């Protein structure tokens, strides 16, 4: 639920001068429940909202319902407002909601701050787990350079299976992914019509932990880099990330940085685990995602809004480089550096139909 993840009081307070928000429906609308709409067709329920509707569509189709019944239920309600040709005041309100009003609940922020402090200032060599977990912001002297990188390693089984790519795990992995695709996705893996080489050269394959490690190394990160791994589950487990860990021995994650007692409030709760990773990611010096996705898009937009550095992997280039087995390391490194010169935090203007939340320039950041 919204209130399990976001600070509702902060949300209401930030937007109080723009819009009236209530935590519960007034008594007059006691009848407007989930069960009420589930049992029959209701005149005040709107199910025809286009995916990207204009403001005029809502004025013409929803406003009359509000006037007649005092309440309108719009479902499903996700990304239902167009991004283009919108009044400036609506665009500015959207920016304010997304980048100012939405903050995580206090216990996520508190745990996130603890993890960030430990990432920034933990000793290079941990004397004991107890001392390590008790590192706080005030103990900064000689315990770290205060900088860290967050890597969103989007490489779970769903992602691997849906991509239709081969990840070098041999016959057993191929069979396991093929079965998973058939059972879970039931023939909806559209990329399966292409060969693995075609998928990689088109940049359609998520980067494996080994590949993202090579990318980071080529960009100049080394074994002194403090790396935070933002991921829920990595397909293949620890064996799959062993190469990445050998390249970046100071790599941490939620489990290594927080005690079991600290993690008890979020254990098994995917949304809160993702919120914690997002919070840590927003406080990193550099953020990089192994492949595009919802968290990547949200983080890119949010960090752009705050003028923070985000590296966007050139998936097509990397796919072609990894297919070329004759490349030497200097040649690979030169190609990677050259191919990422303009993918390290430069501002990009939003194009028509693109999300204002991923590309907040110019709508959220410029005034004519």
One Martini backbone bead per residue (centre of mass of N, CA, C, O) as a GRO file, in nm:
protein
  368
    1UNK     BB    1   0.101   0.033   0.012
    2UNK     BB    2   0.147   0.360   0.020
    3UNK     BB    3   0.185   0.391   0.343
    4UNK     BB    4   0.422   0.172   0.355
    5UNK     BB    5   0.629   0.363   0.177
    6UNK     BB    6   0.501   0.648   0.226
    7UNK     BB    7   0.484   0.975   0.347
    8UNK     BB    8   0.181   1.107   0.397
    9UNK     BB    9   0.219   1.374   0.552
   10UNK     BB   10   0.422   1.493   0.358
   11UNK     BB   11   0.250   1.481   0.105
   12UNK     BB   12   0.021   1.668   0.205
   13UNK     BB   13   0.194   1.917   0.288
   14UNK     BB   14   0.328   1.984   0.010
   15UNK     BB   15   0.015   1.991  -0.138
   16UNK     BB   16  -0.186   2.192   0.017
   17UNK     BB   17  -0.178   2.441  -0.207
   18UNK     BB   18  -0.292   2.250  -0.458
   19UNK     BB   19  -0.435   2.001  -0.292
   20UNK     BB   20  -0.685   1.792  -0.172
   21UNK     BB   21  -0.612   1.548   0.087
   22UNK     BB   22  -0.730   1.229   0.191
   23UNK     BB   23  -0.730   0.936   0.390
   24UNK     BB   24  -1.048   0.946   0.400
   25UNK     BB   25  -1.361   0.904   0.341
   26UNK     BB   26  -1.638   1.037   0.371
   27UNK     BB   27  -1.935   0.934   0.504
   28UNK     BB   28  -2.107   0.980   0.239
   29UNK     BB   29  -1.892   0.743   0.103
   30UNK     BB   30  -1.918   0.450   0.235
   31UNK     BB   31  -2.002   0.283  -0.037
   32UNK     BB   32  -1.704   0.328  -0.157
   33UNK     BB   33  -1.594   0.020  -0.244
   34UNK     BB   34  -1.448  -0.251  -0.364
   35UNK     BB   35  -1.704  -0.429  -0.348
   36UNK     BB   36  -1.901  -0.244  -0.499
   37UNK     BB   37  -1.737  -0.266  -0.781
   38UNK     BB   38  -1.729  -0.594  -0.797
   39UNK     BB   39  -2.059  -0.665  -0.819
   40UNK     BB   40  -2.093  -0.426  -1.041
   41UNK     BB   41  -2.207  -0.193  -1.248
   42UNK     BB   42  -2.089   0.145  -1.224
   43UNK     BB   43  -2.148   0.479  -1.299
   44UNK     BB   44  -1.876   0.591  -1.123
   45UNK     BB   45  -1.703   0.408  -1.309
   46UNK     BB   46  -1.378   0.420  -1.471
   47UNK     BB   47  -1.258   0.213  -1.768
   48UNK     BB   48  -1.174   0.421  -2.036
   49UNK     BB   49  -0.897   0.519  -1.994
   50UNK     BB   50  -0.649   0.614  -2.150
   51UNK     BB   51  -0.319   0.581  -2.125
   52UNK     BB   52  -0.303   0.887  -2.276
   53UNK     BB   53  -0.468   1.136  -2.150
   54UNK     BB   54  -0.619   1.420  -2.158
   55UNK     BB   55  -0.750   1.677  -1.986
   56UNK     BB   56  -1.014   1.690  -2.154
   57UNK     BB   57  -1.109   1.402  -2.102
   58UNK     BB   58  -1.166   1.445  -1.799
   59UNK     BB   59  -1.364   1.677  -1.829
   60UNK     BB   60  -1.570   1.512  -2.015
   61UNK     BB   61  -1.578   1.217  -1.838
   62UNK     BB   62  -1.545   1.292  -1.515
   63UNK     BB   63  -1.681   1.553  -1.423
   64UNK     BB   64  -1.984   1.462  -1.446
   65UNK     BB   65  -1.962   1.242  -1.227
   66UNK     BB   66  -1.883   1.425  -0.993
   67UNK     BB   67  -2.143   1.602  -1.007
   68UNK     BB   68  -2.348   1.359  -0.962
   69UNK     BB   69  -2.180   1.176  -0.716
   70UNK     BB   70  -1.896   1.307  -0.586
   71UNK     BB   71  -1.765   1.041  -0.724
   72UNK     BB   72  -1.470   0.872  -0.870
   73UNK     BB   73  -1.369   0.561  -1.021
   74UNK     BB   74  -1.037   0.486  -1.130
   75UNK     BB   75  -0.986   0.186  -1.333
   76UNK     BB   76  -0.706   0.182  -1.391
   77UNK     BB   77  -0.423   0.394  -1.232
   78UNK     BB   78  -0.169   0.434  -1.476
   79UNK     BB   79  -0.046   0.647  -1.674
   80UNK     BB   80  -0.324   0.843  -1.767
   81UNK     BB   81  -0.147   1.091  -1.854
   82UNK     BB   82  -0.034   1.295  -2.060
   83UNK     BB   83   0.281   1.451  -2.163
   84UNK     BB   84   0.143   1.626  -2.381
   85UNK     BB   85  -0.016   1.919  -2.406
   86UNK     BB   86   0.005   2.055  -2.120
   87UNK     BB   87  -0.049   2.233  -1.869
   88UNK     BB   88   0.181   2.382  -1.670
   89UNK     BB   89   0.048   2.333  -1.391
   90UNK     BB   90   0.038   2.026  -1.423
   91UNK     BB   91   0.335   1.970  -1.468
   92UNK     BB   92   0.434   2.099  -1.202
   93UNK     BB   93   0.274   1.910  -1.018
   94UNK     BB   94   0.408   1.648  -1.105
   95UNK     BB   95   0.690   1.728  -1.015
   96UNK     BB   96   0.623   1.777  -0.717
   97UNK     BB   97   0.526   1.497  -0.653
   98UNK     BB   98   0.777   1.323  -0.749
   99UNK     BB   99   1.032   1.519  -0.622
  100UNK     BB  100   0.887   1.612  -0.323
  101UNK     BB  101   0.642   1.444  -0.194
  102UNK     BB  102   0.807   1.180  -0.232
  103UNK     BB  103   0.868   0.988   0.058
  104UNK     BB  104   0.983   0.781   0.271
  105UNK     BB  105   0.957   0.620   0.531
  106UNK     BB  106   1.133   0.656   0.819
  107UNK     BB  107   1.258   0.360   0.839
  108UNK     BB  108   1.393   0.371   0.560
  109UNK     BB  109   1.566   0.624   0.602
  110UNK     BB  110   1.723   0.523   0.849
  111UNK     BB  111   1.847   0.271   0.719
  112UNK     BB  112   1.973   0.417   0.480
  113UNK     BB  113   2.163   0.601   0.646
  114UNK     BB  114   2.323   0.369   0.770
  115UNK     BB  115   2.430   0.248   0.504
  116UNK     BB  116   2.567   0.503   0.397
  117UNK     BB  117   2.765   0.538   0.629
  118UNK     BB  118   2.907   0.262   0.593
  119UNK     BB  119   2.998   0.307   0.302
  120UNK     BB  120   3.171   0.570   0.354
  121UNK     BB  121   3.315   0.477   0.666
  122UNK     BB  122   3.429   0.209   0.642
  123UNK     BB  123   3.660  -0.001   0.692
  124UNK     BB  124   3.870  -0.179   0.500
  125UNK     BB  125   3.919  -0.345   0.766
  126UNK     BB  126   3.742  -0.568   0.948
  127UNK     BB  127   3.747  -0.652   1.279
  128UNK     BB  128   3.424  -0.658   1.316
  129UNK     BB  129   3.087  -0.686   1.293
  130UNK     BB  130   3.018  -0.495   1.524
  131UNK     BB  131   3.182  -0.249   1.442
  132UNK     BB  132   3.067  -0.225   1.158
  133UNK     BB  133   2.755  -0.182   1.244
  134UNK     BB  134   2.852   0.088   1.429
  135UNK     BB  135   2.893   0.274   1.211
  136UNK     BB  136   2.908   0.628   1.194
  137UNK     BB  137   2.913   0.945   1.078
  138UNK     BB  138   3.118   1.058   1.303
  139UNK     BB  139   3.335   0.820   1.206
  140UNK     BB  140   3.540   0.949   0.961
  141UNK     BB  141   3.819   0.895   1.044
  142UNK     BB  142   4.003   0.691   0.847
  143UNK     BB  143   3.725   0.521   0.694
  144UNK     BB  144   3.709   0.681   0.423
  145UNK     BB  145   3.606   0.876   0.126
  146UNK     BB  146   3.275   0.904   0.097
  147UNK     BB  147   3.248   0.706  -0.157
  148UNK     BB  148   2.993   0.568  -0.392
  149UNK     BB  149   2.850   0.294  -0.577
  150UNK     BB  150   2.555   0.211  -0.762
  151UNK     BB  151   2.427  -0.117  -0.851
  152UNK     BB  152   2.180  -0.224  -1.074
  153UNK     BB  153   2.118  -0.571  -1.078
  154UNK     BB  154   1.913  -0.682  -1.341
  155UNK     BB  155   1.930  -1.039  -1.258
  156UNK     BB  156   1.680  -1.226  -1.286
  157UNK     BB  157   1.487  -1.481  -1.393
  158UNK     BB  158   1.278  -1.318  -1.548
  159UNK     BB  159   1.477  -1.149  -1.713
  160UNK     BB  160   1.631  -1.383  -1.847
  161UNK     BB  161   1.383  -1.521  -1.979
  162UNK     BB  162   1.250  -1.271  -2.137
  163UNK     BB  163   1.505  -1.216  -2.331
  164UNK     BB  164   1.619  -1.488  -2.483
  165UNK     BB  165   1.898  -1.529  -2.374
  166UNK     BB  166   2.237  -1.620  -2.350
  167UNK     BB  167   2.453  -1.687  -2.037
  168UNK     BB  168   2.671  -1.933  -2.032
  169UNK     BB  169   2.538  -2.205  -1.864
  170UNK     BB  170   2.462  -2.403  -2.062
  171UNK     BB  171   2.242  -2.659  -2.106
  172UNK     BB  172   2.096  -2.640  -1.832
  173UNK     BB  173   2.017  -2.339  -1.852
  174UNK     BB  174   1.862  -2.349  -2.117
  175UNK     BB  175   1.644  -2.548  -2.020
  176UNK     BB  176   1.544  -2.387  -1.774
  177UNK     BB  177   1.460  -2.128  -1.935
  178UNK     BB  178   1.271  -2.262  -2.137
  179UNK     BB  179   1.071  -2.370  -1.926
  180UNK     BB  180   1.008  -2.098  -1.791
  181UNK     BB  181   0.895  -1.960  -2.043
  182UNK     BB  182   0.661  -2.159  -2.089
  183UNK     BB  183   0.523  -2.140  -1.805
  184UNK     BB  184   0.523  -1.824  -1.746
  185UNK     BB  185   0.504  -1.686  -2.054
  186UNK     BB  186   0.355  -1.848  -2.275
  187UNK     BB  187   0.494  -1.729  -2.555
  188UNK     BB  188   0.581  -1.404  -2.477
  189UNK     BB  189   0.870  -1.425  -2.613
  190UNK     BB  190   0.947  -1.223  -2.874
  191UNK     BB  191   1.274  -1.258  -2.912
  192UNK     BB  192   1.295  -1.571  -3.006
  193UNK     BB  193   1.337  -1.510  -3.326
  194UNK     BB  194   1.621  -1.456  -3.237
  195UNK     BB  195   1.935  -1.459  -3.207
  196UNK     BB  196   2.178  -1.407  -2.984
  197UNK     BB  197   2.348  -1.217  -3.164
  198UNK     BB  198   2.117  -1.026  -3.240
  199UNK     BB  199   2.037  -0.938  -2.955
  200UNK     BB  200   2.315  -0.823  -2.874
  201UNK     BB  201   2.358  -0.619  -3.115
  202UNK     BB  202   2.074  -0.468  -3.014
  203UNK     BB  203   2.064  -0.455  -2.689
  204UNK     BB  204   1.859  -0.703  -2.550
  205UNK     BB  205   2.065  -0.780  -2.324
  206UNK     BB  206   2.132  -0.833  -2.022
  207UNK     BB  207   2.365  -0.778  -1.800
  208UNK     BB  208   2.594  -0.939  -1.654
  209UNK     BB  209   2.798  -0.941  -1.390
  210UNK     BB  210   3.053  -0.968  -1.564
  211UNK     BB  211   2.992  -0.738  -1.768
  212UNK     BB  212   2.962  -0.502  -1.565
  213UNK     BB  213   3.250  -0.533  -1.457
  214UNK     BB  214   3.395  -0.464  -1.725
  215UNK     BB  215   3.273  -0.186  -1.759
  216UNK     BB  216   3.379  -0.058  -1.498
  217UNK     BB  217   3.678  -0.113  -1.553
  218UNK     BB  218   3.690   0.048  -1.824
  219UNK     BB  219   3.596   0.325  -1.666
  220UNK     BB  220   3.803   0.303  -1.386
  221UNK     BB  221   3.726   0.100  -1.192
  222UNK     BB  222   3.827  -0.055  -0.882
  223UNK     BB  223   3.929  -0.226  -0.583
  224UNK     BB  224   3.853   0.065  -0.426
  225UNK     BB  225   3.560   0.043  -0.486
  226UNK     BB  226   3.252   0.134  -0.362
  227UNK     BB  227   2.993  -0.115  -0.376
  228UNK     BB  228   2.642  -0.121  -0.436
  229UNK     BB  229   2.399  -0.380  -0.436
  230UNK     BB  230   2.097  -0.348  -0.626
  231UNK     BB  231   1.909  -0.630  -0.527
  232UNK     BB  232   1.719  -0.907  -0.485
  233UNK     BB  233   1.778  -1.134  -0.717
  234UNK     BB  234   2.027  -1.352  -0.841
  235UNK     BB  235   2.087  -1.531  -1.104
  236UNK     BB  236   2.283  -1.793  -0.951
  237UNK     BB  237   2.390  -1.632  -0.733
  238UNK     BB  238   2.704  -1.621  -0.605
  239UNK     BB  239   2.836  -1.755  -0.854
  240UNK     BB  240   2.752  -1.517  -1.051
  241UNK     BB  241   2.918  -1.282  -0.862
  242UNK     BB  242   3.223  -1.359  -0.820
  243UNK     BB  243   3.365  -1.187  -1.035
  244UNK     BB  244   3.264  -0.913  -0.936
  245UNK     BB  245   3.388  -0.945  -0.648
  246UNK     BB  246   3.686  -0.969  -0.741
  247UNK     BB  247   3.691  -0.678  -0.866
  248UNK     BB  248   3.490  -0.585  -0.600
  249UNK     BB  249   3.558  -0.631  -0.268
  250UNK     BB  250   3.372  -0.364  -0.173
  251UNK     BB  251   3.107  -0.516  -0.190
  252UNK     BB  252   2.763  -0.446  -0.118
  253UNK     BB  253   2.462  -0.494   0.085
  254UNK     BB  254   2.202  -0.531   0.284
  255UNK     BB  255   2.311  -0.785   0.435
  256UNK     BB  256   2.609  -0.677   0.498
  257UNK     BB  257   2.518  -0.389   0.639
  258UNK     BB  258   2.286  -0.534   0.797
  259UNK     BB  259   2.115  -0.650   1.036
  260UNK     BB  260   1.866  -0.867   1.114
  261UNK     BB  261   1.713  -0.659   1.286
  262UNK     BB  262   1.703  -0.430   1.071
  263UNK     BB  263   1.562  -0.629   0.845
  264UNK     BB  264   1.287  -0.724   0.968
  265UNK     BB  265   1.086  -0.493   0.847
  266UNK     BB  266   1.164  -0.598   0.523
  267UNK     BB  267   1.129  -0.886   0.514
  268UNK     BB  268   0.967  -1.002   0.224
  269UNK     BB  269   0.945  -0.690   0.108
  270UNK     BB  270   0.981  -0.580  -0.199
  271UNK     BB  271   0.911  -0.274  -0.184
  272UNK     BB  272   1.106  -0.206   0.057
  273UNK     BB  273   1.364  -0.310  -0.069
  274UNK     BB  274   1.351  -0.114  -0.312
  275UNK     BB  275   1.341   0.149  -0.147
  276UNK     BB  276   1.619   0.118  -0.017
  277UNK     BB  277   1.781   0.112  -0.280
  278UNK     BB  278   1.684   0.385  -0.381
  279UNK     BB  279   1.788   0.558  -0.149
  280UNK     BB  280   2.085   0.486  -0.182
  281UNK     BB  281   2.104   0.568  -0.483
  282UNK     BB  282   2.037   0.881  -0.424
  283UNK     BB  283   2.329   0.892  -0.241
  284UNK     BB  284   2.515   0.854  -0.465
  285UNK     BB  285   2.770   0.939  -0.680
  286UNK     BB  286   2.696   0.676  -0.853
  287UNK     BB  287   2.478   0.545  -1.111
  288UNK     BB  288   2.410   0.199  -1.223
  289UNK     BB  289   2.256   0.005  -1.481
  290UNK     BB  290   2.242  -0.308  -1.640
  291UNK     BB  291   1.935  -0.229  -1.720
  292UNK     BB  292   1.650  -0.149  -1.824
  293UNK     BB  293   1.380   0.006  -1.623
  294UNK     BB  294   1.192   0.127  -1.377
  295UNK     BB  295   1.424   0.206  -1.183
  296UNK     BB  296   1.603   0.336  -1.389
  297UNK     BB  297   1.404   0.557  -1.486
  298UNK     BB  298   1.353   0.689  -1.210
  299UNK     BB  299   1.653   0.749  -1.139
  300UNK     BB  300   1.730   0.921  -1.378
  301UNK     BB  301   1.523   1.147  -1.325
  302UNK     BB  302   1.591   1.217  -1.028
  303UNK     BB  303   1.898   1.275  -1.077
  304UNK     BB  304   1.855   1.496  -1.281
  305UNK     BB  305   1.696   1.691  -1.096
  306UNK     BB  306   1.967   1.682  -0.887
  307UNK     BB  307   2.238   1.662  -1.042
  308UNK     BB  308   2.323   1.355  -1.087
  309UNK     BB  309   2.520   1.081  -1.151
  310UNK     BB  310   2.456   0.880  -1.454
  311UNK     BB  311   2.502   0.565  -1.598
  312UNK     BB  312   2.450   0.462  -1.944
  313UNK     BB  313   2.443   0.189  -2.100
  314UNK     BB  314   2.562   0.067  -2.413
  315UNK     BB  315   2.409  -0.202  -2.525
  316UNK     BB  316   2.488  -0.236  -2.824
  317UNK     BB  317   2.790  -0.203  -2.796
  318UNK     BB  318   2.840  -0.426  -2.584
  319UNK     BB  319   2.727  -0.660  -2.747
  320UNK     BB  320   2.944  -0.638  -2.973
  321UNK     BB  321   3.198  -0.662  -2.797
  322UNK     BB  322   3.130  -0.947  -2.667
  323UNK     BB  323   3.134  -1.091  -2.955
  324UNK     BB  324   3.438  -0.998  -2.969
  325UNK     BB  325   3.704  -1.224  -2.916
  326UNK     BB  326   3.964  -1.040  -3.036
  327UNK     BB  327   3.978  -0.843  -2.820
  328UNK     BB  328   4.151  -0.636  -2.645
  329UNK     BB  329   4.163  -0.459  -2.365
  330UNK     BB  330   4.242  -0.180  -2.484
  331UNK     BB  331   4.021  -0.188  -2.703
  332UNK     BB  332   3.779  -0.216  -2.518
  333UNK     BB  333   3.827   0.034  -2.343
  334UNK     BB  334   3.822   0.245  -2.569
  335UNK     BB  335   3.532   0.181  -2.668
  336UNK     BB  336   3.386   0.236  -2.401
  337UNK     BB  337   3.472   0.526  -2.348
  338UNK     BB  338   3.370   0.643  -2.617
  339UNK     BB  339   3.062   0.519  -2.579
  340UNK     BB  340   3.037   0.705  -2.280
  341UNK     BB  341   3.067   1.019  -2.297
  342UNK     BB  342   2.728   1.067  -2.335
  343UNK     BB  343   2.652   0.861  -2.053
  344UNK     BB  344   2.725   1.069  -1.773
  345UNK     BB  345   2.471   1.293  -1.702
  346UNK     BB  346   2.357   1.423  -1.931
  347UNK     BB  347   2.135   1.626  -2.055
  348UNK     BB  348   1.792   1.536  -2.157
  349UNK     BB  349   1.550   1.593  -2.363
  350UNK     BB  350   1.228   1.566  -2.398
  351UNK     BB  351   1.032   1.366  -2.585
  352UNK     BB  352   0.777   1.275  -2.740
  353UNK     BB  353   0.597   1.057  -2.514
  354UNK     BB  354   0.777   1.093  -2.288
  355UNK     BB  355   0.867   1.081  -1.968
  356UNK     BB  356   0.878   1.313  -1.708
  357UNK     BB  357   1.026   1.116  -1.495
  358UNK     BB  358   1.282   1.058  -1.686
  359UNK     BB  359   1.240   1.358  -1.838
  360UNK     BB  360   1.255   1.671  -1.673
  361UNK     BB  361   1.350   1.797  -1.942
  362UNK     BB  362   1.198   2.105  -1.905
  363UNK     BB  363   0.939   2.091  -1.720
  364UNK     BB  364   1.098   2.075  -1.416
  365UNK     BB  365   1.372   2.288  -1.481
  366UNK     BB  366   1.226   2.507  -1.666
  367UNK     BB  367   1.182   2.864  -1.740
  368UNK     BB  368   1.043   3.103  -1.968
   0.00000   0.00000   0.00000
